[in-house]
mmCIF file of C-alpha atoms in Angstrom:
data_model
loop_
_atom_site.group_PDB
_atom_site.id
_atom_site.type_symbol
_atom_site.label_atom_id
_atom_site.label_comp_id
_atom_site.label_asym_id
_atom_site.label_seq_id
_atom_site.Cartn_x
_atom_site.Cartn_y
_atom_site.Cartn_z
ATOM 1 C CA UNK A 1 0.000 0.000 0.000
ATOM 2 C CA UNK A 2 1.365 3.834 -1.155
ATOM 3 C CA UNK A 3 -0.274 6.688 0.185
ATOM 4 C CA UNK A 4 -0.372 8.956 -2.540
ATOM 5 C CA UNK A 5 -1.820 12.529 -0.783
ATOM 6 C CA UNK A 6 -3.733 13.054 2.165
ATOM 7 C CA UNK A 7 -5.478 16.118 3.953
ATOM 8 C CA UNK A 8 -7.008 17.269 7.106
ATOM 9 C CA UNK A 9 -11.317 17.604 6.582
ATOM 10 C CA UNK A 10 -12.733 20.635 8.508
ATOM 11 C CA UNK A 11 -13.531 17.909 10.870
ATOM 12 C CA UNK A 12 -10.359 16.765 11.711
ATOM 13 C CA UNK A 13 -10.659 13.337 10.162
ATOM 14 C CA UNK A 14 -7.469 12.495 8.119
ATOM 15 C CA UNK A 15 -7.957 11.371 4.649
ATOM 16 C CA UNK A 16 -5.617 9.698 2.525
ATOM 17 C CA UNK A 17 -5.260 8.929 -1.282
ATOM 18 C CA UNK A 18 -3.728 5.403 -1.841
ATOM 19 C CA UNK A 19 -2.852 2.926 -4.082
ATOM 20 C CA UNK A 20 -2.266 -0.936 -3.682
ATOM 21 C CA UNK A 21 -0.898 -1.672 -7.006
ATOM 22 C CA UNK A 22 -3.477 -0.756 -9.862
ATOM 23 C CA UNK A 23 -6.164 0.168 -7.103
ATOM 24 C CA UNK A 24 -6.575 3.191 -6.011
ATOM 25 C CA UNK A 25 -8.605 3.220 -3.035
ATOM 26 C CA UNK A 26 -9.201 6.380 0.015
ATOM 27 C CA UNK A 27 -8.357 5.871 3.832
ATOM 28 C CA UNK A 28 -10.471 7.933 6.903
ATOM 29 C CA UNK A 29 -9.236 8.072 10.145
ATOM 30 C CA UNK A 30 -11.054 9.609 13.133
ATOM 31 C CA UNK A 31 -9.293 12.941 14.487
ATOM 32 C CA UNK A 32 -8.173 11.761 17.393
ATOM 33 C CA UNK A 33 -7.757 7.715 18.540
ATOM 34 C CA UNK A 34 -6.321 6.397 22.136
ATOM 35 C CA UNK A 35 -6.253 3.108 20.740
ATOM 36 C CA UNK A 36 -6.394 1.600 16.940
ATOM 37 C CA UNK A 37 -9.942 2.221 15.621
ATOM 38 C CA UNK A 38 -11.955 -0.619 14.591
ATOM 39 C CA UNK A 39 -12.449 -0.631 10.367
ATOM 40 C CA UNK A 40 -15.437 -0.452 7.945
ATOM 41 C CA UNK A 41 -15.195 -1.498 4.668
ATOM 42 C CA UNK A 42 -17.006 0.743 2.774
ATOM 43 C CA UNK A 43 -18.451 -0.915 -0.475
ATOM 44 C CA UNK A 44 -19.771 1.019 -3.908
ATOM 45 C CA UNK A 45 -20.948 0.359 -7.078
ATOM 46 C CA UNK A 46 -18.011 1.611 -8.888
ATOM 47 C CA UNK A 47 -16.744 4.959 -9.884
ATOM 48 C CA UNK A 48 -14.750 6.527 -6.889
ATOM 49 C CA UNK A 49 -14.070 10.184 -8.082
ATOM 50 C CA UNK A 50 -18.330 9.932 -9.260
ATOM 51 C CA UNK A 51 -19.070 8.308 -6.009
ATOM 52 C CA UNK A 52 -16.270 10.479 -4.038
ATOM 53 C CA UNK A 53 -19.296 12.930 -2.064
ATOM 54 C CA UNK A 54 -21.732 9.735 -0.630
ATOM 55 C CA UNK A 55 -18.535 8.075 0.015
ATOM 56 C CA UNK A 56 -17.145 10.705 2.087
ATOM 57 C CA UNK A 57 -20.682 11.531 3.705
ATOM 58 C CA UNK A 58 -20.732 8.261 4.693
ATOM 59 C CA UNK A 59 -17.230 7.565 5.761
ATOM 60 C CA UNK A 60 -17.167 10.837 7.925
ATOM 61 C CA UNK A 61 -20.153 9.851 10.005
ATOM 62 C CA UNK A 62 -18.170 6.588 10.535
ATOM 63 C CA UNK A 63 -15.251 8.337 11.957
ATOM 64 C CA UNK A 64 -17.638 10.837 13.946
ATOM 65 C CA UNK A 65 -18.472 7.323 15.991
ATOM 66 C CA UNK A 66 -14.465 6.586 15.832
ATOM 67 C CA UNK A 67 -14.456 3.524 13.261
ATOM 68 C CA UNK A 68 -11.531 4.439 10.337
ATOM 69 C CA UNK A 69 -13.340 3.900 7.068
ATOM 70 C CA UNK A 70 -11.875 2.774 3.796
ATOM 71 C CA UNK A 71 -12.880 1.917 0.163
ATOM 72 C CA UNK A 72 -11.034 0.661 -3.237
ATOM 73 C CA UNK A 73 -12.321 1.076 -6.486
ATOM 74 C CA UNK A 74 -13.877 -1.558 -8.369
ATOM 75 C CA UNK A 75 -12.391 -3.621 -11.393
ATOM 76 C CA UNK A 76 -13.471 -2.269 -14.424
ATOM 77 C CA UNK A 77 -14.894 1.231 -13.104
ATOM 78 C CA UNK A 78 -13.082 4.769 -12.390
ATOM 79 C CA UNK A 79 -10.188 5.312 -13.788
ATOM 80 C CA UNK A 80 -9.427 1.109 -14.352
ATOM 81 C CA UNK A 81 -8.991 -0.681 -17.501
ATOM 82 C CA UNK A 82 -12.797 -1.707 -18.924
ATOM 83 C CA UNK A 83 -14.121 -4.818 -19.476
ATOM 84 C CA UNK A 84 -15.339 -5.201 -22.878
ATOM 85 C CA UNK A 85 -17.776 -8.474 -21.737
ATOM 86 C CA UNK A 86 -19.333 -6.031 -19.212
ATOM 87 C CA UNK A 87 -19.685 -3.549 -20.826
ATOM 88 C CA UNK A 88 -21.733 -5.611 -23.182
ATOM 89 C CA UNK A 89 -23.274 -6.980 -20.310
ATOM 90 C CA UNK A 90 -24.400 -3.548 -19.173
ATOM 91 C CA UNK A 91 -25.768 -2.685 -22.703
ATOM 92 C CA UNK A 92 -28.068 -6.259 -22.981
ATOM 93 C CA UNK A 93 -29.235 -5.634 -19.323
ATOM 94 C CA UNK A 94 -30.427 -2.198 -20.626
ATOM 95 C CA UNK A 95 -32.086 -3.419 -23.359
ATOM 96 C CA UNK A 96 -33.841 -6.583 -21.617
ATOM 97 C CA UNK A 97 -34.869 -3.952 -18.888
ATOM 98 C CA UNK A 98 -36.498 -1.702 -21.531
ATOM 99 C CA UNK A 99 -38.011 -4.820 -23.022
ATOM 100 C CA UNK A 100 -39.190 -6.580 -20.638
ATOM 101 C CA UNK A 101 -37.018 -9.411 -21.103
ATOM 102 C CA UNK A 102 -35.712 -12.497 -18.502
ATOM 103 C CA UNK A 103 -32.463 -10.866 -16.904
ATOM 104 C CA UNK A 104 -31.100 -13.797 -15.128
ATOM 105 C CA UNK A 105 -28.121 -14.929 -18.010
ATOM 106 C CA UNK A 106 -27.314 -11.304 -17.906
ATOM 107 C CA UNK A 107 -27.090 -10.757 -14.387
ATOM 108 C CA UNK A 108 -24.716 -13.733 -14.493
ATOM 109 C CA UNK A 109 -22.725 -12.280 -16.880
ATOM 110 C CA UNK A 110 -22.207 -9.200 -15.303
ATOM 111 C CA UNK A 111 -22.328 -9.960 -11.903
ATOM 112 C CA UNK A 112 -20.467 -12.796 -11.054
ATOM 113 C CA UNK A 113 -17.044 -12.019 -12.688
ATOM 114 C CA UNK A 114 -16.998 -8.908 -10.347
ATOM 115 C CA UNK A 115 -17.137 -10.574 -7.357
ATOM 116 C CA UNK A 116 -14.740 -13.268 -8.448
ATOM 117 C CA UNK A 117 -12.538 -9.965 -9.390
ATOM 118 C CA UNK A 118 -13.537 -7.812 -6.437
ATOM 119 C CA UNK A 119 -13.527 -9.819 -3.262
ATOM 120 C CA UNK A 120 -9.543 -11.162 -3.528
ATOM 121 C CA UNK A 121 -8.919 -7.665 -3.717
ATOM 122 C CA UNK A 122 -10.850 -6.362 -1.046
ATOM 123 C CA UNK A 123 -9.098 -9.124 1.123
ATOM 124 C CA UNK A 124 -5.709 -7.756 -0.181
ATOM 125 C CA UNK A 125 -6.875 -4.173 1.064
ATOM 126 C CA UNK A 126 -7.943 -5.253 4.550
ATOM 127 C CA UNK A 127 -4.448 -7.546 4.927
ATOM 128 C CA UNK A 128 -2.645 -3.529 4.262
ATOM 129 C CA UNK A 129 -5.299 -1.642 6.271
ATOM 130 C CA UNK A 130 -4.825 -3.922 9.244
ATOM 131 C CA UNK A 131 -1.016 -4.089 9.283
ATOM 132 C CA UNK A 132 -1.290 -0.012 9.917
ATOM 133 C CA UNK A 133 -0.870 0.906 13.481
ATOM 134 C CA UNK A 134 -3.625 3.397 13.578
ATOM 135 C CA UNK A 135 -6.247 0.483 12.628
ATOM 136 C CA UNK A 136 -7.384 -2.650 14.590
ATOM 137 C CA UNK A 137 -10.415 -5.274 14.489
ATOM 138 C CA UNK A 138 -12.829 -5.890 14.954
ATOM 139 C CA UNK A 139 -13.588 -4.839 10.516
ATOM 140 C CA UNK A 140 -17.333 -4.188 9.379
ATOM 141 C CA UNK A 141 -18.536 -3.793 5.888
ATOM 142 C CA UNK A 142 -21.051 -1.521 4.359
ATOM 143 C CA UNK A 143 -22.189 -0.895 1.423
ATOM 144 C CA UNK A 144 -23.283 -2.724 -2.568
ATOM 145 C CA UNK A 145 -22.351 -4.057 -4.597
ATOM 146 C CA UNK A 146 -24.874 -6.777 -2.541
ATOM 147 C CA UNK A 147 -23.036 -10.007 -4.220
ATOM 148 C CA UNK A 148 -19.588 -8.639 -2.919
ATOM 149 C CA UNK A 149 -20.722 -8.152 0.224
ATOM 150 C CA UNK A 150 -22.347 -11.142 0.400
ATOM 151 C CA UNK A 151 -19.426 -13.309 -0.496
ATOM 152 C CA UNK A 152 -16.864 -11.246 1.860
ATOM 153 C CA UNK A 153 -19.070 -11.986 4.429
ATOM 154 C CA UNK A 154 -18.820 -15.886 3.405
ATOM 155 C CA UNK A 155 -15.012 -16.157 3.360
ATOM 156 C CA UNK A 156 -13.594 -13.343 5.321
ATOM 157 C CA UNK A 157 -13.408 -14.153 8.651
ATOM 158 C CA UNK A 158 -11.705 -11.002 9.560
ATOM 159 C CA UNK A 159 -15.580 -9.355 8.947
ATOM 160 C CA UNK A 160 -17.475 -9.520 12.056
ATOM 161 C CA UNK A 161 -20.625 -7.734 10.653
ATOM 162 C CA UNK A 162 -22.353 -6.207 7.676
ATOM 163 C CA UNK A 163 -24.474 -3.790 6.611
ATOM 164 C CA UNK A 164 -25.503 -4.635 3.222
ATOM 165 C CA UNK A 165 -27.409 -2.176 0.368
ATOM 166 C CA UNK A 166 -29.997 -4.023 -1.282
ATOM 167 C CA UNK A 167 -29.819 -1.748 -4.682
ATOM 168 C CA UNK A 168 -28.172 -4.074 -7.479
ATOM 169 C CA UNK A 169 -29.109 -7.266 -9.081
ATOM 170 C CA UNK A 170 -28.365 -10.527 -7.753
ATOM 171 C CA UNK A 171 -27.267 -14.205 -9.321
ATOM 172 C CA UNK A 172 -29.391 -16.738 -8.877
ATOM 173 C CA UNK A 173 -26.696 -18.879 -7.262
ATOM 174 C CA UNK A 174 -25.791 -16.110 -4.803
ATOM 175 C CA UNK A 175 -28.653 -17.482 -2.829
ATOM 176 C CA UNK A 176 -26.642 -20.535 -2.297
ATOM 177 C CA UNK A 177 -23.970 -18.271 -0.537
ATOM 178 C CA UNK A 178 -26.468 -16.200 1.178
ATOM 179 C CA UNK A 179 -27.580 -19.563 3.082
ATOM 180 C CA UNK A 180 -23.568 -19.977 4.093
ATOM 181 C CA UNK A 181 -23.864 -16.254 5.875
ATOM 182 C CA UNK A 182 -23.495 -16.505 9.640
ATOM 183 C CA UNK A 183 -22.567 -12.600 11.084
ATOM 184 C CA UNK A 184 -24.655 -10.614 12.075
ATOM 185 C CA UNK A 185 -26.503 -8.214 9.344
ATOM 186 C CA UNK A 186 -28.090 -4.843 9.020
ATOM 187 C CA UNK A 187 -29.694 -4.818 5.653
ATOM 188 C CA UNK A 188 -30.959 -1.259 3.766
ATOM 189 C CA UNK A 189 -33.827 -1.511 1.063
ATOM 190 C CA UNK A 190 -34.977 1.973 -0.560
ATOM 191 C CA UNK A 191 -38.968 0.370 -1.654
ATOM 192 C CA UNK A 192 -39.051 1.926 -4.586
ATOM 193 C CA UNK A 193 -35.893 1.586 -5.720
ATOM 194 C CA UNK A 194 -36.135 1.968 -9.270
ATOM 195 C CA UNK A 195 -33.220 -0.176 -10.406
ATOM 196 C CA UNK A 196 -33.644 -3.226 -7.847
ATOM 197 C CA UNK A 197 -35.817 -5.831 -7.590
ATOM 198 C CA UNK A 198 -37.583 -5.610 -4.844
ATOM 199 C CA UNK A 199 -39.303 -9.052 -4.450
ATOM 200 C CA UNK A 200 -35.436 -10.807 -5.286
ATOM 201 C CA UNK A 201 -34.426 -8.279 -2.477
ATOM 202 C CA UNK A 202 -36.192 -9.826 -0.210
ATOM 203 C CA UNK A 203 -35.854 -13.153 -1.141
ATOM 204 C CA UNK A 204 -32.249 -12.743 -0.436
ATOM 205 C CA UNK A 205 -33.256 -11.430 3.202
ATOM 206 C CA UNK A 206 -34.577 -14.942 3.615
ATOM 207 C CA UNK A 207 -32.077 -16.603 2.408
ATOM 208 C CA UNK A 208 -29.577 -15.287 4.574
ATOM 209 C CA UNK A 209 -28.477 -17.627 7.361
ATOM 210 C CA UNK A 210 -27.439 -14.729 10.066
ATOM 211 C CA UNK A 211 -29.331 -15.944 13.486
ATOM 212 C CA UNK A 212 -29.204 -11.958 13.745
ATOM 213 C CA UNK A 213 -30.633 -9.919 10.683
ATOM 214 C CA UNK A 214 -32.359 -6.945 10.152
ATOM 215 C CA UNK A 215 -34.531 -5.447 7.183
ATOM 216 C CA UNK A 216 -34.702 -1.743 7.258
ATOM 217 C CA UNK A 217 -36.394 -0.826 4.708
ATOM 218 C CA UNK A 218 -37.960 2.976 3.572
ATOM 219 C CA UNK A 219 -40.124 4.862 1.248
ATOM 220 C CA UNK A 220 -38.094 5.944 -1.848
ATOM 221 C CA UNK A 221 -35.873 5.572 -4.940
ATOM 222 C CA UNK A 222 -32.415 4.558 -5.229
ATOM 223 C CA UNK A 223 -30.102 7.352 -3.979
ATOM 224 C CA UNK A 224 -33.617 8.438 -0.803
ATOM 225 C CA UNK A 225 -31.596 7.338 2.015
ATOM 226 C CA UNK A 226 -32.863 8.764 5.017
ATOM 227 C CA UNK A 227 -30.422 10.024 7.347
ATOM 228 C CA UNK A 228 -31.528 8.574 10.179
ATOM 229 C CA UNK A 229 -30.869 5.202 8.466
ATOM 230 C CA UNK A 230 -26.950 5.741 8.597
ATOM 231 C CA UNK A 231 -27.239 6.708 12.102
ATOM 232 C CA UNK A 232 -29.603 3.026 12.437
ATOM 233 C CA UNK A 233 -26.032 1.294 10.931
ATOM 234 C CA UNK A 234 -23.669 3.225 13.041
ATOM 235 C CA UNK A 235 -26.256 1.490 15.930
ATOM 236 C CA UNK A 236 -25.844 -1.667 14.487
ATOM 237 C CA UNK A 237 -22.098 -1.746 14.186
ATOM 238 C CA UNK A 238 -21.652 -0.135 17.654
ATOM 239 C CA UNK A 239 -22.872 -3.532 19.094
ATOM 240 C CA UNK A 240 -20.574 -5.518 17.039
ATOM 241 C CA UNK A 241 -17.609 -3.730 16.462
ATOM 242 C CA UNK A 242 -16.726 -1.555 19.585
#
């Protein structure tokens, strides 16, 4: 891991620019720490500098409860090399969407090679996070791509809980791994999320074999998160992380 540039928010939380390799990835750590904070993983759906303003909303009112925060970019978005299968992907899931069409090849097409990408390197990011003085465990993760978080929470054992964003599309055989989840989880559904679908949503809830889950769910499109339902999370991960 190279830290590239970092600077001081009005807030005092210290954010840092990295890379680890070809990833580029961003680093929050609360203003002031006795001991090593714990960590959240915070998960996207691709497109850091786009995504850079949530991200930091979200990562700041992690540190404000004195978890560091951290995210990487996703293969194939930002400023990595495209995939020319996805992005073909992408384009037939647009037009089956427009259609009407079955989704489910698609889905697999597009889904499942970025979580095959994405989760070895999100387990390469937490082995340099943790070896950093300033962080400890317990780690959390938050965020979507659902399937990534989903399969972290499957073979990381380094992730004691999740809060998971039921917003994208999910495999078929994802279920299979959702049944193979045992952390506790805090999962966020927007109802009329124009871009999910909302019966496979909660589907997956079931699925999930956590003795301890939670459906939160609210009134509203994609990008309506309430407030209040980030300070719900920072509730949730308080039990299991501090």
């Amino acid at each position: 891991m190279q830290f590239t540039s970092e600077q001081r928010l009005d807030d005092g939380i210290l954010e840092r620019e990295f890379t680890l390799g070809e990833i580029p990835g961003i680093l929050w750590t609360p203003a002031s720490a006795s001991a090593p904070a714990p960590l959240i993983l915070v998960g996207h759906p691709g497109g850091l500098h786009m995504m850079y303003p949530r991200l930091a909303a979200r990562a700041r009112h992690a540190a404000a409860e004195g978890y560091a925060a951290a995210t990487i970019e996703l293969p194939g978005s930002g400023d990595r090399p495209r995939s020319a299968a996805a992005e073909q992907a992408r384009a037939d899931l647009r037009r089956a969407l427009e259609a009407g069409e079955p989704v489910d090849e698609i889905v697999d097409r597009l889904v499942l090679p970025l979580v095959e990408k994405a989760v070895p390197e999100w387990r390469a990011a937490l082995d340099a996070l943790l070896s950093l003085p300033e962080i400890g465990g317990p780690v959390g993760y938050s965020g979507g791509v659902i399937s990534i978080g989903t399969r972290l929470a499957v073979v990381e054992p380094r992730i004691s809980a999740a809060v998971l964003f039921a917003g994208s599309f999910v495999p078929r055989t994802m279920f299979e791994e959702a049944r193979q989840v045992t952390i506790p989880l805090h999962v966020l559904l927007q109802w009329d999320d124009e871009g999910n679908d909302r019966q496979m949503a909660l589907d997956l809830f079931d699925a999930f074999g956590s003795k301890e889950k939670t459906l939160h769910a609210n009134m509203g499109g994609h990008t309506g998160v309430p407030q209040f339902a980030g300070d719900e999370a920072n509730r949730f991960f308080a039990r299991h992380l501090k």
